[in-house]
N, CA, C and O atoms as a GROMACS GRO file, in nm:
protein
  240
    1UNK      N    1   7.468  11.703  10.986
    1UNK     CA    2   7.514  11.762  10.861
    1UNK      C    3   7.606  11.879  10.891
    1UNK      O    4   7.582  11.959  10.982
    2UNK      N    5   7.713  11.888  10.811
    2UNK     CA    6   7.808  11.996  10.830
    2UNK      C    7   7.757  12.126  10.770
    2UNK      O    8   7.681  12.127  10.673
    3UNK      N    9   7.800  12.232  10.830
    3UNK     CA   10   7.763  12.363  10.776
    3UNK      C   11   7.852  12.393  10.655
    3UNK      O   12   7.958  12.334  10.636
    4UNK      N   13   7.804  12.486  10.574
    4UNK     CA   14   7.883  12.530  10.459
    4UNK      C   15   8.017  12.588  10.504
    4UNK      O   16   8.118  12.570  10.436
    5UNK      N   17   8.017  12.656  10.616
    5UNK     CA   18   8.140  12.717  10.667
    5UNK      C   19   8.247  12.612  10.696
    5UNK      O   20   8.364  12.631  10.664
    6UNK      N   21   8.206  12.502  10.758
    6UNK     CA   22   8.300  12.395  10.792
    6UNK      C   23   8.356  12.334  10.664
    6UNK      O   24   8.477  12.309  10.655
    7UNK      N   25   8.271  12.309  10.565
    7UNK     CA   26   8.318  12.253  10.438
    7UNK      C   27   8.415  12.347  10.368
    7UNK      O   28   8.516  12.304  10.312
    8UNK      N   29   8.385  12.475  10.372
    8UNK     CA   30   8.475  12.574  10.311
    8UNK      C   31   8.608  12.577  10.385
    8UNK      O   32   8.714  12.579  10.321
    9UNK      N   33   8.605  12.576  10.516
    9UNK     CA   34   8.729  12.579  10.594
    9UNK      C   35   8.813  12.454  10.568
    9UNK      O   36   8.935  12.462  10.558
   10UNK      N   37   8.748  12.339  10.558
   10UNK     CA   38   8.821  12.215  10.529
   10UNK      C   39   8.882  12.221  10.389
   10UNK      O   40   8.995  12.177  10.369
   11UNK      N   41   8.807  12.274  10.293
   11UNK     CA   42   8.860  12.290  10.158
   11UNK      C   43   8.980  12.382  10.154
   11UNK      O   44   9.078  12.355  10.085
   12UNK      N   45   8.972  12.490  10.228
   12UNK     CA   46   9.085  12.583  10.235
   12UNK      C   47   9.207  12.516  10.298
   12UNK      O   48   9.319  12.534  10.250
   13UNK      N   49   9.185  12.441  10.403
   13UNK     CA   50   9.295  12.371  10.470
   13UNK      C   51   9.359  12.269  10.376
   13UNK      O   52   9.481  12.254  10.373
   14UNK      N   53   9.276  12.198  10.298
   14UNK     CA   54   9.329  12.101  10.203
   14UNK      C   55   9.415  12.169  10.097
   14UNK      O   56   9.521  12.119  10.061
   15UNK      N   57   9.370  12.283  10.046
   15UNK     CA   58   9.447  12.354   9.945
   15UNK      C   59   9.581  12.400  10.002
   15UNK      O   60   9.683  12.393   9.933
   16UNK      N   61   9.582  12.446  10.125
   16UNK     CA   62   9.708  12.486  10.189
   16UNK      C   63   9.799  12.366  10.207
   16UNK      O   64   9.919  12.374  10.181
   17UNK      N   65   9.743  12.253  10.250
   17UNK     CA   66   9.822  12.131  10.271
   17UNK      C   67   9.882  12.083  10.139
   17UNK      O   68   9.998  12.043  10.135
   18UNK      N   69   9.804  12.088  10.031
   18UNK     CA   70   9.857  12.048   9.900
   18UNK      C   71   9.974  12.137   9.861
   18UNK      O   72  10.075  12.089   9.809
   19UNK      N   73   9.960  12.266   9.885
   19UNK     CA   74  10.069  12.358   9.853
   19UNK      C   75  10.196  12.325   9.930
   19UNK      O   76  10.306  12.328   9.874
   20UNK      N   77  10.181  12.294  10.057
   20UNK     CA   78  10.297  12.257  10.139
   20UNK      C   79  10.360  12.128  10.088
   20UNK      O   80  10.482  12.118  10.076
   21UNK      N   81  10.277  12.029  10.057
   21UNK     CA   82  10.330  11.902  10.006
   21UNK      C   83  10.400  11.921   9.872
   21UNK      O   84  10.508  11.867   9.850
   22UNK      N   85  10.338  11.998   9.783
   22UNK     CA   86  10.398  12.021   9.651
   22UNK      C   87  10.528  12.100   9.662
   22UNK      O   88  10.616  12.084   9.577
   23UNK      N   89  10.542  12.184   9.764
   23UNK     CA   90  10.664  12.261   9.778
   23UNK      C   91  10.784  12.172   9.807
   23UNK      O   92  10.898  12.210   9.781
   24UNK      N   93  10.760  12.053   9.861
   24UNK     CA   94  10.869  11.960   9.888
   24UNK      C   95  10.934  11.916   9.758
   24UNK      O   96  11.055  11.890   9.754
   25UNK      N   97  10.856  11.907   9.650
   25UNK     CA   98  10.913  11.867   9.521
   25UNK      C   99  11.030  11.957   9.481
   25UNK      O  100  11.126  11.910   9.421
   26UNK      N  101  11.021  12.083   9.514
   26UNK     CA  102  11.125  12.178   9.474
   26UNK      C  103  11.254  12.159   9.551
   26UNK      O  104  11.356  12.219   9.516
   27UNK      N  105  11.252  12.078   9.656
   27UNK     CA  106  11.376  12.053   9.730
   27UNK      C  107  11.464  11.951   9.659
   27UNK      O  108  11.581  11.934   9.696
   28UNK      N  109  11.410  11.882   9.559
   28UNK     CA  110  11.487  11.787   9.481
   28UNK      C  111  11.539  11.857   9.356
   28UNK      O  112  11.463  11.923   9.285
   29UNK      N  113  11.666  11.843   9.330
   29UNK     CA  114  11.725  11.906   9.212
   29UNK      C  115  11.713  11.811   9.095
   29UNK      O  116  11.728  11.690   9.110
   30UNK      N  117  11.687  11.866   8.978
   30UNK     CA  118  11.677  11.787   8.856
   30UNK      C  119  11.816  11.773   8.794
   30UNK      O  120  11.847  11.835   8.692
   31UNK      N  121  11.896  11.694   8.856
   31UNK     CA  122  12.030  11.668   8.803
   31UNK      C  123  12.044  11.520   8.776
   31UNK      O  124  11.963  11.440   8.823
   32UNK      N  125  12.144  11.485   8.703
   32UNK     CA  126  12.169  11.344   8.675
   32UNK      C  127  12.207  11.274   8.805
   32UNK      O  128  12.268  11.333   8.894
   33UNK      N  129  12.170  11.149   8.813
   33UNK     CA  130  12.208  11.072   8.930
   33UNK      C  131  12.091  11.045   9.022
   33UNK      O  132  11.975  11.040   8.980
   34UNK      N  133  12.124  11.028   9.146
   34UNK     CA  134  12.028  10.984   9.248
   34UNK      C  135  11.912  11.079   9.267
   34UNK      O  136  11.800  11.035   9.293
   35UNK      N  137  11.935  11.210   9.255
   35UNK     CA  138  11.828  11.306   9.282
   35UNK      C  139  11.712  11.291   9.185
   35UNK      O  140  11.597  11.306   9.225
   36UNK      N  141  11.742  11.263   9.058
   36UNK     CA  142  11.634  11.244   8.961
   36UNK      C  143  11.543  11.130   9.002
   36UNK      O  144  11.420  11.142   8.999
   37UNK      N  145  11.603  11.019   9.040
   37UNK     CA  146  11.525  10.902   9.080
   37UNK      C  147  11.442  10.932   9.205
   37UNK      O  148  11.325  10.896   9.212
   38UNK      N  149  11.502  10.997   9.301
   38UNK     CA  150  11.429  11.031   9.423
   38UNK      C  151  11.317  11.128   9.393
   38UNK      O  152  11.207  11.115   9.447
   39UNK      N  153  11.343  11.226   9.306
   39UNK     CA  154  11.239  11.321   9.268
   39UNK      C  155  11.123  11.249   9.202
   39UNK      O  156  11.008  11.272   9.238
   40UNK      N  157  11.153  11.164   9.106
   40UNK     CA  158  11.048  11.093   9.034
   40UNK      C  159  10.965  11.006   9.127
   40UNK      O  160  10.842  11.004   9.118
   41UNK      N  161  11.031  10.936   9.217
   41UNK     CA  162  10.958  10.851   9.312
   41UNK      C  163  10.870  10.935   9.403
   41UNK      O  164  10.753  10.902   9.425
   42UNK      N  165  10.926  11.044   9.458
   42UNK     CA  166  10.849  11.129   9.547
   42UNK      C  167  10.732  11.192   9.473
   42UNK      O  168  10.619  11.192   9.522
   43UNK      N  169  10.758  11.245   9.355
   43UNK     CA  170  10.655  11.312   9.278
   43UNK      C  171  10.540  11.217   9.246
   43UNK      O  172  10.423  11.254   9.260
   44UNK      N  173  10.572  11.097   9.204
   44UNK     CA  174  10.468  11.000   9.172
   44UNK      C  175  10.383  10.967   9.295
   44UNK      O  176  10.260  10.965   9.287
   45UNK      N  177  10.448  10.942   9.407
   45UNK     CA  178  10.374  10.909   9.530
   45UNK      C  179  10.290  11.027   9.577
   45UNK      O  180  10.176  11.008   9.621
   46UNK      N  181  10.344  11.146   9.567
   46UNK     CA  182  10.270  11.266   9.609
   46UNK      C  183  10.146  11.285   9.524
   46UNK      O  184  10.037  11.307   9.578
   47UNK      N  185  10.162  11.278   9.395
   47UNK     CA  186  10.048  11.303   9.307
   47UNK      C  187   9.944  11.191   9.318
   47UNK      O  188   9.824  11.216   9.306
   48UNK      N  189   9.990  11.068   9.340
   48UNK     CA  190   9.894  10.959   9.364
   48UNK      C  191   9.817  10.980   9.493
   48UNK      O  192   9.698  10.952   9.500
   49UNK      N  193   9.886  11.029   9.596
   49UNK     CA  194   9.820  11.057   9.724
   49UNK      C  195   9.713  11.164   9.708
   49UNK      O  196   9.600  11.148   9.754
   50UNK      N  197   9.749  11.274   9.643
   50UNK     CA  198   9.654  11.383   9.623
   50UNK      C  199   9.534  11.335   9.540
   50UNK      O  200   9.419  11.366   9.572
   51UNK      N  201   9.563  11.261   9.435
   51UNK     CA  202   9.456  11.207   9.350
   51UNK      C  203   9.363  11.116   9.430
   51UNK      O  204   9.241  11.125   9.416
   52UNK      N  205   9.420  11.030   9.512
   52UNK     CA  206   9.340  10.939   9.594
   52UNK      C  207   9.248  11.015   9.689
   52UNK      O  208   9.130  10.983   9.701
   53UNK      N  209   9.302  11.115   9.756
   53UNK     CA  210   9.223  11.194   9.849
   53UNK      C  211   9.110  11.265   9.776
   53UNK      O  212   8.995  11.264   9.822
   54UNK      N  213   9.141  11.327   9.664
   54UNK     CA  214   9.039  11.404   9.593
   54UNK      C  215   8.936  11.317   9.521
   54UNK      O  216   8.818  11.352   9.516
   55UNK      N  217   8.980  11.204   9.467
   55UNK     CA  218   8.885  11.117   9.398
   55UNK      C  219   8.787  11.049   9.494
   55UNK      O  220   8.676  11.012   9.454
   56UNK      N  221   8.828  11.035   9.618
   56UNK     CA  222   8.743  10.971   9.717
   56UNK      C  223   8.674  11.073   9.807
   56UNK      O  224   8.618  11.037   9.911
   57UNK      N  225   8.677  11.198   9.767
   57UNK     CA  226   8.610  11.308   9.838
   57UNK      C  227   8.647  11.315   9.986
   57UNK      O  228   8.564  11.348  10.070
   58UNK      N  229   8.771  11.284  10.016
   58UNK     CA  230   8.816  11.288  10.155
   58UNK      C  231   8.863  11.425  10.197
   58UNK      O  232   8.887  11.448  10.316
   59UNK      N  233   8.877  11.519  10.103
   59UNK     CA  234   8.921  11.654  10.137
   59UNK      C  235   8.804  11.743  10.176
   59UNK      O  236   8.824  11.853  10.227
   60UNK      N  237   8.682  11.696  10.151
   60UNK     CA  238   8.564  11.779  10.180
   60UNK      C  239   8.521  11.764  10.323
   60UNK      O  240   8.423  11.827  10.365
   0.00000   0.00000   0.00000
């Protein structure tokens, strides 16, 4: 069984990782054309990834 400290450290690491991943969204500009499509595709995949990890308790 894991200690509370390990679970807390893993949770903190996950929150930092999510922040880093979400910061990539800001590198896409919301302008007409290709960037909008790339942003939408990236954003959808990113949020699905985060949701999958959290719904399956893989971040703990």
